Amino acid sequence: MRAVVMNRPGGVEVLQYIQLPDPAPGPGQVRVELAAAGVNFMDVGVRRGMLWKDQSGPATLGVEGAGIVAALGSGVHDFKIGQRVAWVYAPGSYAESAVMPAASLVSIPDGIDDLTAAAVMMQGLTASHFTTDFYPIQIGDVALVHAAAGGLGLLITQIVKARGGKVIGRVSSTQKAAAARDAGADHVIVDKEGDFADEVLRLTDGRGVDVVYDGSGPSTFEGSLKALRRSGTFCWYGPVLGGPGPLDIMSLPKSIKLGYAVFLDHIPTVDALRTKSGRLFDWILKGHLRVRIGAKYSLQDAAKAHSDMESRASTGKLLLIP
């Protein structure tokens, strides 16, 4: 099989498209022939050496995708050969074939194609965590969504709207504003420099927003603090761009609540993974959630996908097609 691997951290030049032996599933594992692999910012973090630091030898990138069950290891009874499945956080997904724990898999329902399933797993479960668990959106809540035209931002926006909230979306260019509005954003702020807080306060008549979803790195931290209402919630996420540095908790303003949200806390068990993935699929089938695929690349063009993601020029979800 062909796969995309790295032997050392670095720029996109470290990604190699190579031939590897076909993998065989062990006990409790499944081998899947991939239809699509999702590209996520955490993959960029892995490539840069910020994540998976204990990995030795060639590492096959990617943790998300969809495909068809090709072989079962001993003890696997939940799936059958030929079944369509999707997964999240199963390393080795940038490949034509991958072996993963059966516990990482969910069944794809009829009516949802493989590309949509591959595109929604990580970002969809993350958006679900942020909006229904970390800060459950209530009717009338106002949310500030950073990177509102990205794959995650578009999903957060739609779930906030479906739960009766309002969205102020921040995007980095006028070209991205239309995508944020199409997802349902009530207001869109175009800003690249982190100068958005005053406009947020103007749009909320000086009150501030109930919640901020901010994965844009240190440059937006102070503005997000300023944009919150009293006792508002700050949902900070995304390790790749770094944190704001050491914080004196007594310096936080307006009695805000600040936390670092990790999607794996939304799906700590197999039952939670399958229940919450099933809810995502149900939202899609009912038309409450639209998954925007921004671009599709051949597997051998993974470096191009990484470059496009890092440039912030892309909108929606990026996929690799073996």
mmCIF file of C-alpha atoms in Angstrom:
data_model
loop_
_atom_site.group_PDB
_atom_site.id
_atom_site.type_symbol
_atom_site.label_atom_id
_atom_site.label_comp_id
_atom_site.label_asym_id
_atom_site.label_seq_id
_atom_site.Cartn_x
_atom_site.Cartn_y
_atom_site.Cartn_z
ATOM 1 C CA MET A 1 0.000 0.000 0.000
ATOM 2 C CA ARG A 2 1.009 3.651 -0.359
ATOM 3 C CA ALA A 3 1.154 5.997 2.639
ATOM 4 C CA VAL A 4 2.397 9.432 3.688
ATOM 5 C CA VAL A 5 5.071 9.260 6.390
ATOM 6 C CA MET A 6 7.632 11.467 8.093
ATOM 7 C CA ASN A 7 10.996 10.456 9.575
ATOM 8 C CA ARG A 8 11.699 13.753 11.325
ATOM 9 C CA PRO A 9 9.826 16.937 12.171
ATOM 10 C CA GLY A 10 9.958 19.900 9.843
ATOM 11 C CA GLY A 11 8.264 21.642 6.962
ATOM 12 C CA VAL A 12 6.127 20.032 4.316
ATOM 13 C CA GLU A 13 9.282 18.696 2.665
ATOM 14 C CA VAL A 14 9.539 15.978 5.345
ATOM 15 C CA LEU A 15 6.345 14.309 4.101
ATOM 16 C CA GLN A 16 7.157 11.273 1.970
ATOM 17 C CA TYR A 17 4.760 9.270 -0.197
ATOM 18 C CA ILE A 18 6.107 5.727 -0.001
ATOM 19 C CA GLN A 19 5.254 2.065 -0.402
ATOM 20 C CA LEU A 20 4.667 0.099 2.825
ATOM 21 C CA PRO A 21 3.658 -3.510 3.479
ATOM 22 C CA ASP A 22 -0.077 -4.119 3.703
ATOM 23 C CA PRO A 23 -0.982 -4.093 7.411
ATOM 24 C CA ALA A 24 -2.652 -7.048 9.141
ATOM 25 C CA PRO A 25 -5.083 -6.536 12.033
ATOM 26 C CA GLY A 26 -4.236 -7.975 15.424
ATOM 27 C CA PRO A 27 -6.659 -8.914 18.199
ATOM 28 C CA GLY A 28 -9.381 -6.305 18.587
ATOM 29 C CA GLN A 29 -8.294 -4.514 15.418
ATOM 30 C CA VAL A 30 -9.778 -3.889 11.983
ATOM 31 C CA ARG A 31 -8.102 -3.220 8.648
ATOM 32 C CA VAL A 32 -9.870 -0.582 6.569
ATOM 33 C CA GLU A 33 -9.412 0.364 2.923
ATOM 34 C CA LEU A 34 -9.643 4.153 2.918
ATOM 35 C CA ALA A 35 -12.052 6.219 0.862
ATOM 36 C CA ALA A 36 -10.823 9.499 2.360
ATOM 37 C CA ALA A 37 -8.639 10.834 5.159
ATOM 38 C CA GLY A 38 -9.304 14.105 6.943
ATOM 39 C CA VAL A 39 -6.589 16.762 7.192
ATOM 40 C CA ASN A 40 -6.503 18.480 10.579
ATOM 41 C CA PHE A 41 -4.374 21.171 12.152
ATOM 42 C CA MET A 42 -3.122 18.609 14.653
ATOM 43 C CA ASP A 43 -1.485 16.831 11.685
ATOM 44 C CA VAL A 44 0.491 20.025 11.094
ATOM 45 C CA GLY A 45 1.469 19.966 14.769
ATOM 46 C CA VAL A 46 2.684 16.380 14.426
ATOM 47 C CA ARG A 47 4.700 17.269 11.341
ATOM 48 C CA ARG A 48 6.275 20.243 13.118
ATOM 49 C CA GLY A 49 7.289 18.043 16.081
ATOM 50 C CA MET A 50 4.885 19.621 18.563
ATOM 51 C CA LEU A 51 2.834 16.422 19.030
ATOM 52 C CA TRP A 52 3.633 12.684 19.066
ATOM 53 C CA LYS A 53 7.076 13.559 20.417
ATOM 54 C CA ASP A 54 7.686 10.000 21.626
ATOM 55 C CA GLN A 55 7.163 8.570 18.133
ATOM 56 C CA SER A 56 10.181 6.663 16.851
ATOM 57 C CA GLY A 57 10.883 5.692 13.261
ATOM 58 C CA PRO A 58 8.665 6.557 10.315
ATOM 59 C CA ALA A 59 5.286 7.885 11.411
ATOM 60 C CA THR A 60 2.241 7.657 9.149
ATOM 61 C CA LEU A 61 0.269 10.859 9.622
ATOM 62 C CA GLY A 62 -3.479 11.358 9.899
ATOM 63 C CA VAL A 63 -6.015 10.364 12.544
ATOM 64 C CA GLU A 64 -9.406 10.593 10.814
ATOM 65 C CA GLY A 65 -11.135 9.090 7.828
ATOM 66 C CA ALA A 66 -13.706 6.769 6.325
ATOM 67 C CA GLY A 67 -13.593 3.581 4.320
ATOM 68 C CA ILE A 68 -14.606 -0.072 4.038
ATOM 69 C CA VAL A 69 -13.768 -2.891 6.446
ATOM 70 C CA ALA A 70 -11.369 -5.259 4.670
ATOM 71 C CA ALA A 71 -10.237 -7.622 7.449
ATOM 72 C CA LEU A 72 -11.075 -8.383 11.075
ATOM 73 C CA GLY A 73 -8.742 -9.306 13.882
ATOM 74 C CA SER A 74 -9.702 -11.901 16.463
ATOM 75 C CA GLY A 75 -12.337 -10.874 18.957
ATOM 76 C CA VAL A 76 -13.991 -8.278 16.708
ATOM 77 C CA HIS A 77 -17.740 -8.834 16.491
ATOM 78 C CA ASP A 78 -19.175 -5.331 16.051
ATOM 79 C CA PHE A 79 -18.262 -5.033 12.368
ATOM 80 C CA LYS A 80 -18.252 -7.149 9.226
ATOM 81 C CA ILE A 81 -16.195 -7.187 6.036
ATOM 82 C CA GLY A 82 -17.549 -4.740 3.463
ATOM 83 C CA GLN A 83 -19.142 -2.452 6.065
ATOM 84 C CA ARG A 84 -18.660 1.311 5.695
ATOM 85 C CA VAL A 85 -17.037 2.887 8.737
ATOM 86 C CA ALA A 86 -15.548 6.173 9.923
ATOM 87 C CA TRP A 87 -13.188 7.011 12.759
ATOM 88 C CA VAL A 88 -11.490 9.726 14.726
ATOM 89 C CA TYR A 89 -8.099 9.717 16.433
ATOM 90 C CA ALA A 90 -6.816 6.509 14.881
ATOM 91 C CA PRO A 91 -3.201 7.261 13.861
ATOM 92 C CA GLY A 92 -2.018 6.177 10.424
ATOM 93 C CA SER A 93 -4.917 7.468 8.336
ATOM 94 C CA TYR A 94 -2.831 9.062 5.544
ATOM 95 C CA ALA A 95 -2.699 5.736 3.724
ATOM 96 C CA GLU A 96 -4.498 3.490 1.276
ATOM 97 C CA SER A 97 -5.102 0.998 4.081
ATOM 98 C CA ALA A 98 -4.941 1.328 7.871
ATOM 99 C CA VAL A 99 -5.242 -0.893 10.924
ATOM 100 C CA MET A 100 -6.990 0.536 13.970
ATOM 101 C CA PRO A 101 -8.806 -0.577 17.110
ATOM 102 C CA ALA A 102 -12.398 -1.614 16.482
ATOM 103 C CA ALA A 103 -13.263 0.675 19.404
ATOM 104 C CA SER A 104 -12.271 3.681 17.253
ATOM 105 C CA LEU A 105 -14.822 2.897 14.541
ATOM 106 C CA VAL A 106 -18.400 3.982 13.964
ATOM 107 C CA SER A 107 -20.783 2.710 11.318
ATOM 108 C CA ILE A 108 -21.734 5.131 8.537
ATOM 109 C CA PRO A 109 -25.506 5.208 8.005
ATOM 110 C CA ASP A 110 -27.176 4.973 4.620
ATOM 111 C CA GLY A 111 -27.715 8.443 3.181
ATOM 112 C CA ILE A 112 -24.295 9.767 4.188
ATOM 113 C CA ASP A 113 -21.466 9.398 1.698
ATOM 114 C CA ASP A 114 -17.929 8.419 2.661
ATOM 115 C CA LEU A 115 -16.420 11.859 2.068
ATOM 116 C CA THR A 116 -18.944 13.588 4.306
ATOM 117 C CA ALA A 117 -18.366 11.000 7.028
ATOM 118 C CA ALA A 118 -14.592 11.453 6.809
ATOM 119 C CA ALA A 119 -14.972 15.229 6.912
ATOM 120 C CA VAL A 120 -17.218 15.466 9.956
ATOM 121 C CA MET A 121 -15.657 13.174 12.551
ATOM 122 C CA MET A 122 -12.981 15.241 14.297
ATOM 123 C CA GLN A 123 -14.323 18.722 13.614
ATOM 124 C CA GLY A 124 -17.920 17.638 14.116
ATOM 125 C CA LEU A 125 -17.260 16.000 17.476
ATOM 126 C CA THR A 126 -15.157 19.004 18.484
ATOM 127 C CA ALA A 127 -17.934 21.422 17.545
ATOM 128 C CA SER A 128 -20.434 19.240 19.395
ATOM 129 C CA HIS A 129 -18.237 19.261 22.510
ATOM 130 C CA PHE A 130 -17.815 23.025 22.463
ATOM 131 C CA THR A 131 -21.490 23.868 21.952
ATOM 132 C CA THR A 132 -23.359 21.143 23.854
ATOM 133 C CA ASP A 133 -20.923 20.140 26.602
ATOM 134 C CA PHE A 134 -18.181 22.664 27.391
ATOM 135 C CA TYR A 135 -20.660 25.550 27.090
ATOM 136 C CA PRO A 136 -24.172 24.330 26.247
ATOM 137 C CA ILE A 137 -25.656 27.036 24.034
ATOM 138 C CA GLN A 138 -29.040 28.330 25.212
ATOM 139 C CA ILE A 139 -31.675 30.210 23.233
ATOM 140 C CA GLY A 140 -30.592 33.835 22.874
ATOM 141 C CA ASP A 141 -26.911 33.268 23.646
ATOM 142 C CA VAL A 142 -24.421 35.185 21.508
ATOM 143 C CA ALA A 143 -21.194 33.411 20.522
ATOM 144 C CA LEU A 144 -18.008 34.832 19.023
ATOM 145 C CA VAL A 145 -16.550 32.230 16.655
ATOM 146 C CA HIS A 146 -12.969 32.727 15.492
ATOM 147 C CA ALA A 147 -11.884 31.277 12.122
ATOM 148 C CA ALA A 148 -15.577 31.126 11.278
ATOM 149 C CA ALA A 149 -14.971 30.058 7.665
ATOM 150 C CA GLY A 150 -12.784 27.071 8.583
ATOM 151 C CA GLY A 151 -14.160 23.555 8.778
ATOM 152 C CA LEU A 152 -14.601 23.715 12.551
ATOM 153 C CA GLY A 153 -15.898 27.285 12.609
ATOM 154 C CA LEU A 154 -18.601 26.493 10.048
ATOM 155 C CA LEU A 155 -19.826 23.560 12.150
ATOM 156 C CA ILE A 156 -19.751 25.521 15.427
ATOM 157 C CA THR A 157 -21.773 28.274 13.772
ATOM 158 C CA GLN A 158 -24.441 25.875 12.517
ATOM 159 C CA ILE A 159 -24.847 24.126 15.873
ATOM 160 C CA VAL A 160 -25.070 27.442 17.748
ATOM 161 C CA LYS A 161 -27.788 28.567 15.345
ATOM 162 C CA ALA A 162 -29.646 25.263 15.584
ATOM 163 C CA ARG A 163 -29.730 25.632 19.384
ATOM 164 C CA GLY A 164 -31.224 29.120 19.154
ATOM 165 C CA GLY A 165 -28.089 31.211 19.568
ATOM 166 C CA LYS A 166 -26.582 34.026 17.543
ATOM 167 C CA VAL A 167 -23.111 34.081 16.006
ATOM 168 C CA ILE A 168 -20.556 36.803 15.449
ATOM 169 C CA GLY A 169 -18.012 35.220 13.147
ATOM 170 C CA ARG A 170 -14.456 36.457 12.721
ATOM 171 C CA VAL A 171 -12.662 35.706 9.441
ATOM 172 C CA SER A 172 -9.291 36.760 8.080
ATOM 173 C CA SER A 173 -10.392 37.994 4.647
ATOM 174 C CA THR A 174 -13.396 39.305 2.780
ATOM 175 C CA GLN A 175 -13.229 36.221 0.547
ATOM 176 C CA LYS A 176 -14.095 34.062 3.549
ATOM 177 C CA ALA A 177 -16.974 36.195 4.818
ATOM 178 C CA ALA A 178 -19.521 34.652 2.441
ATOM 179 C CA ALA A 179 -18.832 31.130 3.750
ATOM 180 C CA ALA A 180 -19.389 32.251 7.344
ATOM 181 C CA ARG A 181 -22.646 33.996 6.423
ATOM 182 C CA ASP A 182 -23.803 30.968 4.453
ATOM 183 C CA ALA A 183 -23.356 28.853 7.590
ATOM 184 C CA GLY A 184 -25.671 31.221 9.450
ATOM 185 C CA ALA A 185 -23.418 33.808 11.089
ATOM 186 C CA ASP A 186 -25.502 36.853 12.051
ATOM 187 C CA HIS A 187 -22.526 39.206 11.791
ATOM 188 C CA VAL A 188 -19.087 38.730 10.247
ATOM 189 C CA ILE A 189 -15.983 40.674 11.241
ATOM 190 C CA VAL A 190 -13.066 40.689 8.805
ATOM 191 C CA ASP A 191 -9.854 40.980 10.813
ATOM 192 C CA LYS A 192 -6.295 39.638 10.513
ATOM 193 C CA GLU A 193 -4.568 41.622 13.261
ATOM 194 C CA GLY A 194 -6.629 40.702 16.332
ATOM 195 C CA ASP A 195 -8.455 44.049 16.387
ATOM 196 C CA PHE A 196 -12.041 42.843 16.709
ATOM 197 C CA ALA A 197 -13.165 43.371 20.309
ATOM 198 C CA ASP A 198 -14.548 46.901 19.919
ATOM 199 C CA GLU A 199 -16.723 45.787 17.016
ATOM 200 C CA VAL A 200 -18.012 42.829 19.041
ATOM 201 C CA LEU A 201 -18.938 45.179 21.891
ATOM 202 C CA ARG A 202 -20.666 47.519 19.452
ATOM 203 C CA LEU A 203 -22.690 44.651 17.987
ATOM 204 C CA THR A 204 -23.770 43.571 21.479
ATOM 205 C CA ASP A 205 -24.579 47.116 22.710
ATOM 206 C CA GLY A 206 -21.581 47.030 25.047
ATOM 207 C CA ARG A 207 -22.640 43.837 26.836
ATOM 208 C CA GLY A 208 -20.209 41.387 25.251
ATOM 209 C CA VAL A 209 -20.792 37.822 24.120
ATOM 210 C CA ASP A 210 -21.809 34.861 26.267
ATOM 211 C CA VAL A 211 -19.073 32.606 24.918
ATOM 212 C CA VAL A 212 -15.944 32.881 22.775
ATOM 213 C CA TYR A 213 -14.619 29.927 20.771
ATOM 214 C CA ASP A 214 -10.979 30.822 20.137
ATOM 215 C CA GLY A 215 -8.380 28.556 18.541
ATOM 216 C CA SER A 216 -6.484 31.358 16.820
ATOM 217 C CA GLY A 217 -3.472 31.493 19.104
ATOM 218 C CA PRO A 218 -2.016 34.147 21.415
ATOM 219 C CA SER A 219 -2.701 37.107 19.118
ATOM 220 C CA THR A 220 -6.437 37.011 19.811
ATOM 221 C CA PHE A 221 -6.390 36.188 23.530
ATOM 222 C CA GLU A 222 -6.682 39.713 24.933
ATOM 223 C CA GLY A 223 -9.335 40.671 22.401
ATOM 224 C CA SER A 224 -11.401 37.621 23.279
ATOM 225 C CA LEU A 225 -11.215 38.520 26.970
ATOM 226 C CA LYS A 226 -12.422 42.018 26.178
ATOM 227 C CA ALA A 227 -15.265 40.718 23.996
ATOM 228 C CA LEU A 228 -16.840 38.612 26.761
ATOM 229 C CA ARG A 229 -19.727 39.674 28.965
ATOM 230 C CA ARG A 230 -19.472 39.510 32.747
ATOM 231 C CA SER A 231 -19.302 35.851 33.829
ATOM 232 C CA GLY A 232 -18.918 34.831 30.182
ATOM 233 C CA THR A 233 -17.152 31.652 29.073
ATOM 234 C CA PHE A 234 -13.876 31.509 27.173
ATOM 235 C CA CYS A 235 -13.424 28.258 25.239
ATOM 236 C CA TRP A 236 -9.747 28.053 24.295
ATOM 237 C CA TYR A 237 -8.630 25.251 22.002
ATOM 238 C CA GLY A 238 -5.959 24.193 19.531
ATOM 239 C CA PRO A 239 -2.436 23.440 20.772
ATOM 240 C CA VAL A 240 -0.598 24.040 17.486
ATOM 241 C CA LEU A 241 -0.649 27.845 17.538
ATOM 242 C CA GLY A 242 0.359 27.964 21.210
ATOM 243 C CA GLY A 243 -1.172 29.378 24.374
ATOM 244 C CA PRO A 244 -1.225 32.854 25.883
ATOM 245 C CA GLY A 245 1.616 32.121 28.309
ATOM 246 C CA PRO A 246 1.490 32.021 32.130
ATOM 247 C CA LEU A 247 -1.668 33.533 33.590
ATOM 248 C CA ASP A 248 -2.350 35.115 36.948
ATOM 249 C CA ILE A 249 -5.853 33.822 37.615
ATOM 250 C CA MET A 250 -6.615 36.905 39.716
ATOM 251 C CA SER A 251 -5.946 39.089 36.681
ATOM 252 C CA LEU A 252 -8.786 37.587 34.646
ATOM 253 C CA PRO A 253 -11.499 40.229 34.164
ATOM 254 C CA LYS A 254 -15.268 40.266 34.617
ATOM 255 C CA SER A 255 -15.530 36.977 36.559
ATOM 256 C CA ILE A 256 -15.087 35.071 33.303
ATOM 257 C CA LYS A 257 -14.732 31.318 33.110
ATOM 258 C CA LEU A 258 -11.712 30.182 31.087
ATOM 259 C CA GLY A 259 -10.974 26.622 30.016
ATOM 260 C CA TYR A 260 -9.029 24.532 27.518
ATOM 261 C CA ALA A 261 -11.451 22.311 25.600
ATOM 262 C CA VAL A 262 -10.334 18.933 24.218
ATOM 263 C CA PHE A 263 -12.742 16.936 22.060
ATOM 264 C CA LEU A 264 -11.618 13.577 23.484
ATOM 265 C CA ASP A 265 -13.321 14.545 26.752
ATOM 266 C CA HIS A 266 -16.586 14.495 24.755
ATOM 267 C CA ILE A 267 -16.120 10.838 23.780
ATOM 268 C CA PRO A 268 -14.301 9.143 26.690
ATOM 269 C CA THR A 269 -15.967 5.763 26.036
ATOM 270 C CA VAL A 270 -16.911 3.702 23.004
ATOM 271 C CA ASP A 271 -20.589 4.241 23.796
ATOM 272 C CA ALA A 272 -20.082 8.019 23.935
ATOM 273 C CA LEU A 273 -18.183 7.990 20.622
ATOM 274 C CA ARG A 274 -20.914 6.072 18.837
ATOM 275 C CA THR A 275 -23.802 7.949 20.438
ATOM 276 C CA LYS A 276 -22.396 11.387 19.677
ATOM 277 C CA SER A 277 -21.223 10.420 16.199
ATOM 278 C CA GLY A 278 -24.714 9.071 15.578
ATOM 279 C CA ARG A 279 -26.160 12.415 16.633
ATOM 280 C CA LEU A 280 -23.884 14.192 14.150
ATOM 281 C CA PHE A 281 -25.003 11.885 11.357
ATOM 282 C CA ASP A 282 -28.635 12.442 12.352
ATOM 283 C CA TRP A 283 -28.185 16.225 12.184
ATOM 284 C CA ILE A 284 -26.726 15.838 8.689
ATOM 285 C CA LEU A 285 -29.539 13.570 7.504
ATOM 286 C CA LYS A 286 -32.152 16.005 8.821
ATOM 287 C CA GLY A 287 -30.457 18.966 7.145
ATOM 288 C CA HIS A 288 -29.498 20.699 10.393
ATOM 289 C CA LEU A 289 -25.772 20.396 9.664
ATOM 290 C CA ARG A 290 -24.033 20.871 6.315
ATOM 291 C CA VAL A 291 -20.442 19.723 5.947
ATOM 292 C CA ARG A 292 -18.473 21.932 3.586
ATOM 293 C CA ILE A 293 -15.575 20.152 1.880
ATOM 294 C CA GLY A 294 -13.214 22.927 0.907
ATOM 295 C CA ALA A 295 -10.770 20.906 -1.182
ATOM 296 C CA LYS A 296 -9.844 17.353 -2.116
ATOM 297 C CA TYR A 297 -6.254 16.250 -2.791
ATOM 298 C CA SER A 298 -4.717 13.008 -3.929
ATOM 299 C CA LEU A 299 -2.881 11.202 -1.141
ATOM 300 C CA GLN A 300 0.482 11.984 -2.722
ATOM 301 C CA ASP A 301 -0.344 15.707 -2.522
ATOM 302 C CA ALA A 302 -0.555 15.762 1.286
ATOM 303 C CA ALA A 303 2.209 18.388 1.411
ATOM 304 C CA LYS A 304 0.079 20.714 -0.704
ATOM 305 C CA ALA A 305 -2.870 20.202 1.642
ATOM 306 C CA HIS A 306 -0.658 21.086 4.620
ATOM 307 C CA SER A 307 0.648 24.184 2.856
ATOM 308 C CA ASP A 308 -2.860 25.358 2.058
ATOM 309 C CA MET A 309 -4.016 24.795 5.627
ATOM 310 C CA GLU A 310 -1.040 26.646 7.102
ATOM 311 C CA SER A 311 -1.525 29.579 4.741
ATOM 312 C CA ARG A 312 -5.044 30.098 6.112
ATOM 313 C CA ALA A 313 -6.230 30.432 2.524
ATOM 314 C CA SER A 314 -8.597 27.474 2.704
ATOM 315 C CA THR A 315 -12.220 27.294 3.799
ATOM 316 C CA GLY A 316 -14.103 24.213 4.927
ATOM 317 C CA LYS A 317 -12.660 20.750 5.404
ATOM 318 C CA LEU A 318 -9.626 19.420 3.509
ATOM 319 C CA LEU A 319 -9.570 15.749 2.486
ATOM 320 C CA LEU A 320 -6.982 13.352 1.044
ATOM 321 C CA ILE A 321 -8.288 10.778 -1.427
ATOM 322 C CA PRO A 322 -6.154 7.616 -1.806
#
